[in-house]
Amino acid sequence: MRRCVFLLLTCVGLLHAFGQSVPAPALIITPVAGNVYAYTTFRQYNGMRASSNSAYVVTPAGVVLLDTPWDPAQFQPLLDSIEARHGQKAVLCIATHAHDDRSAGLGFLASKGVATYSSAYTDSISRQRGEQRAQYHFTRDTVFRLGGQVFQTYYGGKGHAEDNIVVWLPVQRVLYGGCVVKSARSTSLGNTADASLHDWARTLRNIRSRFPRAAFLVPGHGEGFSPDALEHTLSLLEAIKK
Ligand SMILES: [Zn+2]
């Protein structure tokens, strides 16, 4: 009997070793700083499994989402995970531009009682394209306050998309960059179908001078939360000029 158990454990161990019994996680939640968390979902992009980062902030008055999951299969699991982990419900979502890795879940979230916001600029693009739209829109840079937490939206100009905004969390000194900032390990600018390559660097310099004290930066794709991601994105843009 003991030998059987040993063999069984060995088999299980081997399966783990070859990666056959452990599917890649579909939703990853990573602490960034204090009550700020990044969450990552995945989809196929150019034949490869690609990741997309969003974030959420836990406040005593509920959880604020910065962007929605990219993978629709993770809309509900994200809400469930947040509630199980923090004992709080999502109450508000700010989408940072009109692409499906930022805004695919807006309709779903609204149906679950989450108040959804985007800029009016983003909404006009989403409306034209027949994509998911937020319920409420702001026409200029806006400060949201909820449960002692401050969320400052900022539009620095065109970049990865013409409507891309960032969100500054001054309490934790976290800059939520979204797709206008590539991760510090990125080797390319990613999806540039709607990019304004001519304006992007100026936009990043605007963001840098507006929020020079960022201690953490959440990029739209890729790993790491180093504020160096901003300089790195500038160097990627510099490289394509050559
Ligand atoms: Zn995008």
PDB file of C-alpha atoms and ligand atoms in Angstrom:
ATOM      1  CA  MET A   1       0.000   0.000   0.000  1.00  0.00           C
ATOM      2  CA  ARG A   2       2.735   2.387   1.005  1.00  0.00           C
ATOM      3  CA  ARG A   3       4.564   1.568  -2.261  1.00  0.00           C
ATOM      4  CA  CYS A   4       1.379   2.314  -4.269  1.00  0.00           C
ATOM      5  CA  VAL A   5       1.024   5.690  -2.622  1.00  0.00           C
ATOM      6  CA  PHE A   6       4.686   6.389  -3.300  1.00  0.00           C
ATOM      7  CA  LEU A   7       4.263   5.455  -6.988  1.00  0.00           C
ATOM      8  CA  LEU A   8       1.151   7.592  -7.262  1.00  0.00           C
ATOM      9  CA  LEU A   9       2.932  10.571  -5.749  1.00  0.00           C
ATOM     10  CA  THR A  10       5.876   9.997  -8.096  1.00  0.00           C
ATOM     11  CA  CYS A  11       3.503   9.989 -11.096  1.00  0.00           C
ATOM     12  CA  VAL A  12       1.807  13.172  -9.927  1.00  0.00           C
ATOM     13  CA  GLY A  13       5.235  14.724  -9.399  1.00  0.00           C
ATOM     14  CA  LEU A  14       6.342  13.765 -12.901  1.00  0.00           C
ATOM     15  CA  LEU A  15       3.162  15.187 -14.440  1.00  0.00           C
ATOM     16  CA  HIS A  16       3.816  18.439 -12.620  1.00  0.00           C
ATOM     17  CA  ALA A  17       7.425  18.359 -13.718  1.00  0.00           C
ATOM     18  CA  PHE A  18       6.390  18.113 -17.371  1.00  0.00           C
ATOM     19  CA  GLY A  19       3.759  20.774 -16.926  1.00  0.00           C
ATOM     20  CA  GLN A  20       0.930  18.549 -18.143  1.00  0.00           C
ATOM     21  CA  SER A  21      -1.373  18.742 -15.148  1.00  0.00           C
ATOM     22  CA  VAL A  22      -1.067  22.442 -14.373  1.00  0.00           C
ATOM     23  CA  PRO A  23      -2.847  24.641 -16.919  1.00  0.00           C
ATOM     24  CA  ALA A  24      -1.540  28.193 -17.222  1.00  0.00           C
ATOM     25  CA  PRO A  25      -3.590  30.475 -14.963  1.00  0.00           C
ATOM     26  CA  ALA A  26      -6.195  32.589 -16.778  1.00  0.00           C
ATOM     27  CA  LEU A  27      -6.262  35.345 -14.141  1.00  0.00           C
ATOM     28  CA  ILE A  28      -3.271  36.497 -12.110  1.00  0.00           C
ATOM     29  CA  ILE A  29      -3.549  39.073  -9.308  1.00  0.00           C
ATOM     30  CA  THR A  30      -0.304  40.746  -8.223  1.00  0.00           C
ATOM     31  CA  PRO A  31       0.131  43.248  -5.345  1.00  0.00           C
ATOM     32  CA  VAL A  32       1.682  46.525  -6.531  1.00  0.00           C
ATOM     33  CA  ALA A  33       1.751  48.791  -3.455  1.00  0.00           C
ATOM     34  CA  GLY A  34      -0.483  48.947  -0.394  1.00  0.00           C
ATOM     35  CA  ASN A  35      -4.086  48.436  -1.487  1.00  0.00           C
ATOM     36  CA  VAL A  36      -3.249  48.596  -5.219  1.00  0.00           C
ATOM     37  CA  TYR A  37      -3.222  45.353  -7.218  1.00  0.00           C
ATOM     38  CA  ALA A  38      -2.540  44.582 -10.860  1.00  0.00           C
ATOM     39  CA  TYR A  39      -4.528  41.837 -12.519  1.00  0.00           C
ATOM     40  CA  THR A  40      -3.563  40.067 -15.709  1.00  0.00           C
ATOM     41  CA  THR A  41      -5.678  38.163 -18.237  1.00  0.00           C
ATOM     42  CA  PHE A  42      -4.698  36.519 -21.511  1.00  0.00           C
ATOM     43  CA  ARG A  43      -5.828  36.125 -25.107  1.00  0.00           C
ATOM     44  CA  GLN A  44      -4.385  34.832 -28.324  1.00  0.00           C
ATOM     45  CA  TYR A  45      -2.678  37.609 -30.290  1.00  0.00           C
ATOM     46  CA  ASN A  46      -0.760  36.945 -33.521  1.00  0.00           C
ATOM     47  CA  GLY A  47      -0.912  33.227 -32.757  1.00  0.00           C
ATOM     48  CA  MET A  48       0.627  33.608 -29.299  1.00  0.00           C
ATOM     49  CA  ARG A  49      -0.737  33.766 -25.764  1.00  0.00           C
ATOM     50  CA  ALA A  50      -0.500  37.452 -24.881  1.00  0.00           C
ATOM     51  CA  SER A  51      -1.092  39.063 -21.498  1.00  0.00           C
ATOM     52  CA  SER A  52      -2.817  42.290 -20.579  1.00  0.00           C
ATOM     53  CA  ASN A  53      -2.562  44.159 -17.273  1.00  0.00           C
ATOM     54  CA  SER A  54      -5.289  46.124 -15.577  1.00  0.00           C
ATOM     55  CA  ALA A  55      -5.496  47.140 -11.912  1.00  0.00           C
ATOM     56  CA  TYR A  56      -7.804  47.592  -8.957  1.00  0.00           C
ATOM     57  CA  VAL A  57      -7.669  49.558  -5.730  1.00  0.00           C
ATOM     58  CA  VAL A  58      -9.356  48.391  -2.519  1.00  0.00           C
ATOM     59  CA  THR A  59     -10.994  51.174  -0.527  1.00  0.00           C
ATOM     60  CA  PRO A  60     -13.328  51.022   2.507  1.00  0.00           C
ATOM     61  CA  ALA A  61     -16.108  52.224   0.168  1.00  0.00           C
ATOM     62  CA  GLY A  62     -15.574  49.456  -2.415  1.00  0.00           C
ATOM     63  CA  VAL A  63     -13.121  48.433  -5.086  1.00  0.00           C
ATOM     64  CA  VAL A  64     -12.216  50.655  -8.049  1.00  0.00           C
ATOM     65  CA  LEU A  65     -11.178  48.929 -11.277  1.00  0.00           C
ATOM     66  CA  LEU A  66      -8.782  50.575 -13.702  1.00  0.00           C
ATOM     67  CA  ASP A  67      -9.759  48.942 -17.011  1.00  0.00           C
ATOM     68  CA  THR A  68     -11.557  45.631 -17.484  1.00  0.00           C
ATOM     69  CA  PRO A  69     -10.224  42.129 -18.145  1.00  0.00           C
ATOM     70  CA  TRP A  70      -9.242  41.473 -21.764  1.00  0.00           C
ATOM     71  CA  ASP A  71     -10.543  37.896 -21.577  1.00  0.00           C
ATOM     72  CA  PRO A  72     -14.362  37.842 -21.307  1.00  0.00           C
ATOM     73  CA  ALA A  73     -14.184  34.461 -19.554  1.00  0.00           C
ATOM     74  CA  GLN A  74     -12.544  36.291 -16.625  1.00  0.00           C
ATOM     75  CA  PHE A  75     -15.135  39.046 -16.104  1.00  0.00           C
ATOM     76  CA  GLN A  76     -17.019  37.151 -13.407  1.00  0.00           C
ATOM     77  CA  PRO A  77     -13.994  35.339 -11.924  1.00  0.00           C
ATOM     78  CA  LEU A  78     -12.324  38.729 -11.390  1.00  0.00           C
ATOM     79  CA  LEU A  79     -15.306  40.040  -9.403  1.00  0.00           C
ATOM     80  CA  ASP A  80     -15.487  36.766  -7.453  1.00  0.00           C
ATOM     81  CA  SER A  81     -11.742  36.821  -6.710  1.00  0.00           C
ATOM     82  CA  ILE A  82     -11.876  40.420  -5.489  1.00  0.00           C
ATOM     83  CA  GLU A  83     -14.787  39.681  -3.193  1.00  0.00           C
ATOM     84  CA  ALA A  84     -13.217  36.475  -1.839  1.00  0.00           C
ATOM     85  CA  ARG A  85      -9.832  38.070  -1.283  1.00  0.00           C
ATOM     86  CA  HIS A  86     -10.844  41.464   0.111  1.00  0.00           C
ATOM     87  CA  GLY A  87     -14.471  41.076   1.242  1.00  0.00           C
ATOM     88  CA  GLN A  88     -15.355  44.089  -0.933  1.00  0.00           C
ATOM     89  CA  LYS A  89     -17.334  44.478  -4.138  1.00  0.00           C
ATOM     90  CA  ALA A  90     -16.220  46.377  -7.239  1.00  0.00           C
ATOM     91  CA  VAL A  91     -18.198  49.614  -7.398  1.00  0.00           C
ATOM     92  CA  LEU A  92     -16.530  51.756 -10.059  1.00  0.00           C
ATOM     93  CA  CYS A  93     -14.452  51.254 -13.213  1.00  0.00           C
ATOM     94  CA  ILE A  94     -12.457  53.771 -15.248  1.00  0.00           C
ATOM     95  CA  ALA A  95     -11.531  52.600 -18.771  1.00  0.00           C
ATOM     96  CA  THR A  96      -8.404  54.252 -20.182  1.00  0.00           C
ATOM     97  CA  HIS A  97      -9.020  53.934 -23.934  1.00  0.00           C
ATOM     98  CA  ALA A  98     -11.276  52.384 -26.560  1.00  0.00           C
ATOM     99  CA  HIS A  99      -9.573  49.021 -27.106  1.00  0.00           C
ATOM    100  CA  ASP A 100     -10.932  45.678 -25.953  1.00  0.00           C
ATOM    101  CA  ASP A 101      -8.029  45.016 -23.566  1.00  0.00           C
ATOM    102  CA  ARG A 102      -9.203  48.105 -21.651  1.00  0.00           C
ATOM    103  CA  SER A 103     -12.946  48.250 -22.148  1.00  0.00           C
ATOM    104  CA  ALA A 104     -14.302  44.847 -23.262  1.00  0.00           C
ATOM    105  CA  GLY A 105     -16.017  44.295 -19.910  1.00  0.00           C
ATOM    106  CA  LEU A 106     -17.780  47.657 -19.535  1.00  0.00           C
ATOM    107  CA  GLY A 107     -21.259  46.325 -20.379  1.00  0.00           C
ATOM    108  CA  PHE A 108     -20.789  43.305 -18.120  1.00  0.00           C
ATOM    109  CA  LEU A 109     -19.618  45.437 -15.209  1.00  0.00           C
ATOM    110  CA  ALA A 110     -22.548  47.838 -15.602  1.00  0.00           C
ATOM    111  CA  SER A 111     -24.909  44.845 -15.553  1.00  0.00           C
ATOM    112  CA  LYS A 112     -23.380  43.897 -12.186  1.00  0.00           C
ATOM    113  CA  GLY A 113     -23.972  47.345 -10.703  1.00  0.00           C
ATOM    114  CA  VAL A 114     -20.469  48.733 -11.247  1.00  0.00           C
ATOM    115  CA  ALA A 115     -20.524  52.417 -12.302  1.00  0.00           C
ATOM    116  CA  THR A 116     -18.440  52.634 -15.487  1.00  0.00           C
ATOM    117  CA  TYR A 117     -16.555  55.730 -16.660  1.00  0.00           C
ATOM    118  CA  SER A 118     -14.421  56.750 -19.623  1.00  0.00           C
ATOM    119  CA  SER A 119     -13.447  60.034 -21.197  1.00  0.00           C
ATOM    120  CA  ALA A 120     -15.957  61.480 -23.648  1.00  0.00           C
ATOM    121  CA  TYR A 121     -13.203  61.176 -26.293  1.00  0.00           C
ATOM    122  CA  THR A 122     -12.930  57.429 -25.659  1.00  0.00           C
ATOM    123  CA  ASP A 123     -16.694  57.128 -25.718  1.00  0.00           C
ATOM    124  CA  SER A 124     -16.941  58.826 -29.111  1.00  0.00           C
ATOM    125  CA  ILE A 125     -14.476  56.287 -30.554  1.00  0.00           C
ATOM    126  CA  SER A 126     -16.237  53.330 -28.902  1.00  0.00           C
ATOM    127  CA  ARG A 127     -19.578  54.559 -30.255  1.00  0.00           C
ATOM    128  CA  GLN A 128     -18.224  54.888 -33.799  1.00  0.00           C
ATOM    129  CA  ARG A 129     -16.782  51.386 -33.668  1.00  0.00           C
ATOM    130  CA  GLY A 130     -19.791  49.771 -32.027  1.00  0.00           C
ATOM    131  CA  GLU A 131     -17.647  48.706 -29.040  1.00  0.00           C
ATOM    132  CA  GLN A 132     -18.412  48.504 -25.335  1.00  0.00           C
ATOM    133  CA  ARG A 133     -19.143  51.918 -23.830  1.00  0.00           C
ATOM    134  CA  ALA A 134     -19.021  53.327 -20.319  1.00  0.00           C
ATOM    135  CA  GLN A 135     -22.189  54.695 -18.712  1.00  0.00           C
ATOM    136  CA  TYR A 136     -20.616  57.999 -17.636  1.00  0.00           C
ATOM    137  CA  HIS A 137     -18.088  60.249 -19.346  1.00  0.00           C
ATOM    138  CA  PHE A 138     -15.731  63.042 -18.335  1.00  0.00           C
ATOM    139  CA  THR A 139     -14.689  65.746 -20.763  1.00  0.00           C
ATOM    140  CA  ARG A 140     -11.492  66.889 -19.033  1.00  0.00           C
ATOM    141  CA  ASP A 141      -8.932  65.531 -16.548  1.00  0.00           C
ATOM    142  CA  THR A 142     -10.900  64.478 -13.501  1.00  0.00           C
ATOM    143  CA  VAL A 143     -10.202  63.577  -9.878  1.00  0.00           C
ATOM    144  CA  PHE A 144     -12.287  60.731  -8.426  1.00  0.00           C
ATOM    145  CA  ARG A 145     -12.359  60.315  -4.645  1.00  0.00           C
ATOM    146  CA  LEU A 146     -13.671  57.189  -2.993  1.00  0.00           C
ATOM    147  CA  GLY A 147     -13.047  55.771   0.481  1.00  0.00           C
ATOM    148  CA  GLY A 148     -10.050  58.034   1.127  1.00  0.00           C
ATOM    149  CA  GLN A 149      -8.468  57.096  -2.183  1.00  0.00           C
ATOM    150  CA  VAL A 150      -7.711  59.615  -4.934  1.00  0.00           C
ATOM    151  CA  PHE A 151      -7.753  58.743  -8.660  1.00  0.00           C
ATOM    152  CA  GLN A 152      -6.511  61.476 -10.969  1.00  0.00           C
ATOM    153  CA  THR A 153      -7.092  60.958 -14.701  1.00  0.00           C
ATOM    154  CA  TYR A 154      -4.724  62.677 -17.119  1.00  0.00           C
ATOM    155  CA  TYR A 155      -4.676  62.944 -20.888  1.00  0.00           C
ATOM    156  CA  GLY A 156      -1.132  63.720 -22.039  1.00  0.00           C
ATOM    157  CA  GLY A 157      -1.870  63.465 -25.774  1.00  0.00           C
ATOM    158  CA  LYS A 158      -1.903  60.790 -28.469  1.00  0.00           C
ATOM    159  CA  GLY A 159       0.326  57.737 -28.200  1.00  0.00           C
ATOM    160  CA  HIS A 160      -0.544  54.056 -28.361  1.00  0.00           C
ATOM    161  CA  ALA A 161      -4.073  55.291 -29.121  1.00  0.00           C
ATOM    162  CA  GLU A 162      -5.376  58.780 -29.761  1.00  0.00           C
ATOM    163  CA  ASP A 163      -7.519  58.708 -26.602  1.00  0.00           C
ATOM    164  CA  ASN A 164      -5.173  56.975 -24.115  1.00  0.00           C
ATOM    165  CA  ILE A 165      -5.275  58.393 -20.579  1.00  0.00           C
ATOM    166  CA  VAL A 166      -3.288  57.479 -17.459  1.00  0.00           C
ATOM    167  CA  VAL A 167      -4.496  57.396 -13.838  1.00  0.00           C
ATOM    168  CA  TRP A 168      -2.362  58.718 -10.971  1.00  0.00           C
ATOM    169  CA  LEU A 169      -2.815  57.376  -7.446  1.00  0.00           C
ATOM    170  CA  PRO A 170      -1.037  60.014  -5.318  1.00  0.00           C
ATOM    171  CA  VAL A 171      -1.517  58.200  -2.002  1.00  0.00           C
ATOM    172  CA  GLN A 172       0.585  55.224  -3.150  1.00  0.00           C
ATOM    173  CA  ARG A 173       2.528  57.113  -5.857  1.00  0.00           C
ATOM    174  CA  VAL A 174       1.357  54.570  -8.410  1.00  0.00           C
ATOM    175  CA  LEU A 175       1.053  55.661 -12.024  1.00  0.00           C
ATOM    176  CA  TYR A 176      -1.379  53.453 -13.909  1.00  0.00           C
ATOM    177  CA  GLY A 177       0.031  53.843 -17.409  1.00  0.00           C
ATOM    178  CA  GLY A 178      -2.124  51.466 -19.426  1.00  0.00           C
ATOM    179  CA  CYS A 179      -1.008  50.915 -23.008  1.00  0.00           C
ATOM    180  CA  VAL A 180       0.676  54.291 -23.537  1.00  0.00           C
ATOM    181  CA  VAL A 181       3.575  52.879 -21.485  1.00  0.00           C
ATOM    182  CA  LYS A 182       5.338  49.652 -22.451  1.00  0.00           C
ATOM    183  CA  SER A 183       6.828  47.498 -19.705  1.00  0.00           C
ATOM    184  CA  ALA A 184      10.508  47.994 -18.867  1.00  0.00           C
ATOM    185  CA  ARG A 185      11.183  44.581 -20.457  1.00  0.00           C
ATOM    186  CA  SER A 186       9.266  45.174 -23.696  1.00  0.00           C
ATOM    187  CA  THR A 187      11.262  44.812 -26.874  1.00  0.00           C
ATOM    188  CA  SER A 188       8.663  46.360 -29.184  1.00  0.00           C
ATOM    189  CA  LEU A 189       5.859  48.910 -29.159  1.00  0.00           C
ATOM    190  CA  GLY A 190       3.250  46.138 -29.516  1.00  0.00           C
ATOM    191  CA  ASN A 191      -0.016  46.877 -31.293  1.00  0.00           C
ATOM    192  CA  THR A 192       0.500  50.187 -33.118  1.00  0.00           C
ATOM    193  CA  ALA A 193      -2.563  49.934 -35.408  1.00  0.00           C
ATOM    194  CA  ASP A 194      -4.087  53.061 -33.841  1.00  0.00           C
ATOM    195  CA  ALA A 195      -0.845  54.629 -32.615  1.00  0.00           C
ATOM    196  CA  SER A 196       0.347  58.177 -33.243  1.00  0.00           C
ATOM    197  CA  LEU A 197       4.063  57.471 -33.503  1.00  0.00           C
ATOM    198  CA  HIS A 198       4.847  61.124 -34.148  1.00  0.00           C
ATOM    199  CA  ASP A 199       3.130  62.362 -30.957  1.00  0.00           C
ATOM    200  CA  TRP A 200       3.790  59.472 -28.573  1.00  0.00           C
ATOM    201  CA  ALA A 201       7.160  60.662 -27.180  1.00  0.00           C
ATOM    202  CA  ARG A 202       5.821  64.158 -26.461  1.00  0.00           C
ATOM    203  CA  THR A 203       2.841  62.589 -24.706  1.00  0.00           C
ATOM    204  CA  LEU A 204       5.176  60.518 -22.507  1.00  0.00           C
ATOM    205  CA  ARG A 205       7.215  63.607 -21.633  1.00  0.00           C
ATOM    206  CA  ASN A 206       3.979  65.367 -20.652  1.00  0.00           C
ATOM    207  CA  ILE A 207       3.094  62.428 -18.381  1.00  0.00           C
ATOM    208  CA  ARG A 208       6.595  62.385 -16.877  1.00  0.00           C
ATOM    209  CA  SER A 209       6.575  66.079 -16.051  1.00  0.00           C
ATOM    210  CA  ARG A 210       3.059  65.893 -14.631  1.00  0.00           C
ATOM    211  CA  PHE A 211       3.844  62.925 -12.349  1.00  0.00           C
ATOM    212  CA  PRO A 212       7.592  63.031 -11.672  1.00  0.00           C
ATOM    213  CA  ARG A 213       7.361  61.257  -8.315  1.00  0.00           C
ATOM    214  CA  ALA A 214       5.929  57.913  -9.456  1.00  0.00           C
ATOM    215  CA  ALA A 215       7.320  55.068  -7.368  1.00  0.00           C
ATOM    216  CA  PHE A 216       5.448  52.356  -9.268  1.00  0.00           C
ATOM    217  CA  LEU A 217       4.124  52.182 -12.807  1.00  0.00           C
ATOM    218  CA  VAL A 218       1.629  49.619 -14.139  1.00  0.00           C
ATOM    219  CA  PRO A 219       2.125  49.127 -17.901  1.00  0.00           C
ATOM    220  CA  GLY A 220      -0.669  47.787 -20.136  1.00  0.00           C
ATOM    221  CA  HIS A 221       1.299  44.683 -21.040  1.00  0.00           C
ATOM    222  CA  GLY A 222       4.337  42.852 -19.696  1.00  0.00           C
ATOM    223  CA  GLU A 223       5.855  42.311 -16.278  1.00  0.00           C
ATOM    224  CA  GLY A 224       7.217  44.612 -13.617  1.00  0.00           C
ATOM    225  CA  PHE A 225       6.083  47.873 -12.005  1.00  0.00           C
ATOM    226  CA  SER A 226       9.219  49.957 -12.359  1.00  0.00           C
ATOM    227  CA  PRO A 227       8.752  53.641 -13.248  1.00  0.00           C
ATOM    228  CA  ASP A 228      11.710  53.098 -15.627  1.00  0.00           C
ATOM    229  CA  ALA A 229       9.095  51.745 -18.051  1.00  0.00           C
ATOM    230  CA  LEU A 230       8.399  55.304 -19.160  1.00  0.00           C
ATOM    231  CA  GLU A 231      12.026  56.022 -20.134  1.00  0.00           C
ATOM    232  CA  HIS A 232      12.197  52.605 -21.757  1.00  0.00           C
ATOM    233  CA  THR A 233       9.143  53.378 -23.905  1.00  0.00           C
ATOM    234  CA  LEU A 234      10.808  56.639 -24.957  1.00  0.00           C
ATOM    235  CA  SER A 235      13.900  54.678 -26.016  1.00  0.00           C
ATOM    236  CA  LEU A 236      11.758  52.213 -28.015  1.00  0.00           C
ATOM    237  CA  LEU A 237      10.210  55.198 -29.801  1.00  0.00           C
ATOM    238  CA  GLU A 238      13.649  56.721 -30.361  1.00  0.00           C
ATOM    239  CA  ALA A 239      14.861  53.421 -31.877  1.00  0.00           C
ATOM    240  CA  ILE A 240      12.172  53.329 -34.584  1.00  0.00           C
ATOM    241  CA  LYS A 241      13.263  56.777 -35.827  1.00  0.00           C
ATOM    242  CA  LYS A 242      16.692  55.374 -36.735  1.00  0.00           C
TER     243      LYS A 242
HETATM  244 ZN    ZN B   1      -4.860  49.687 -26.739  1.00  0.00          ZN
END
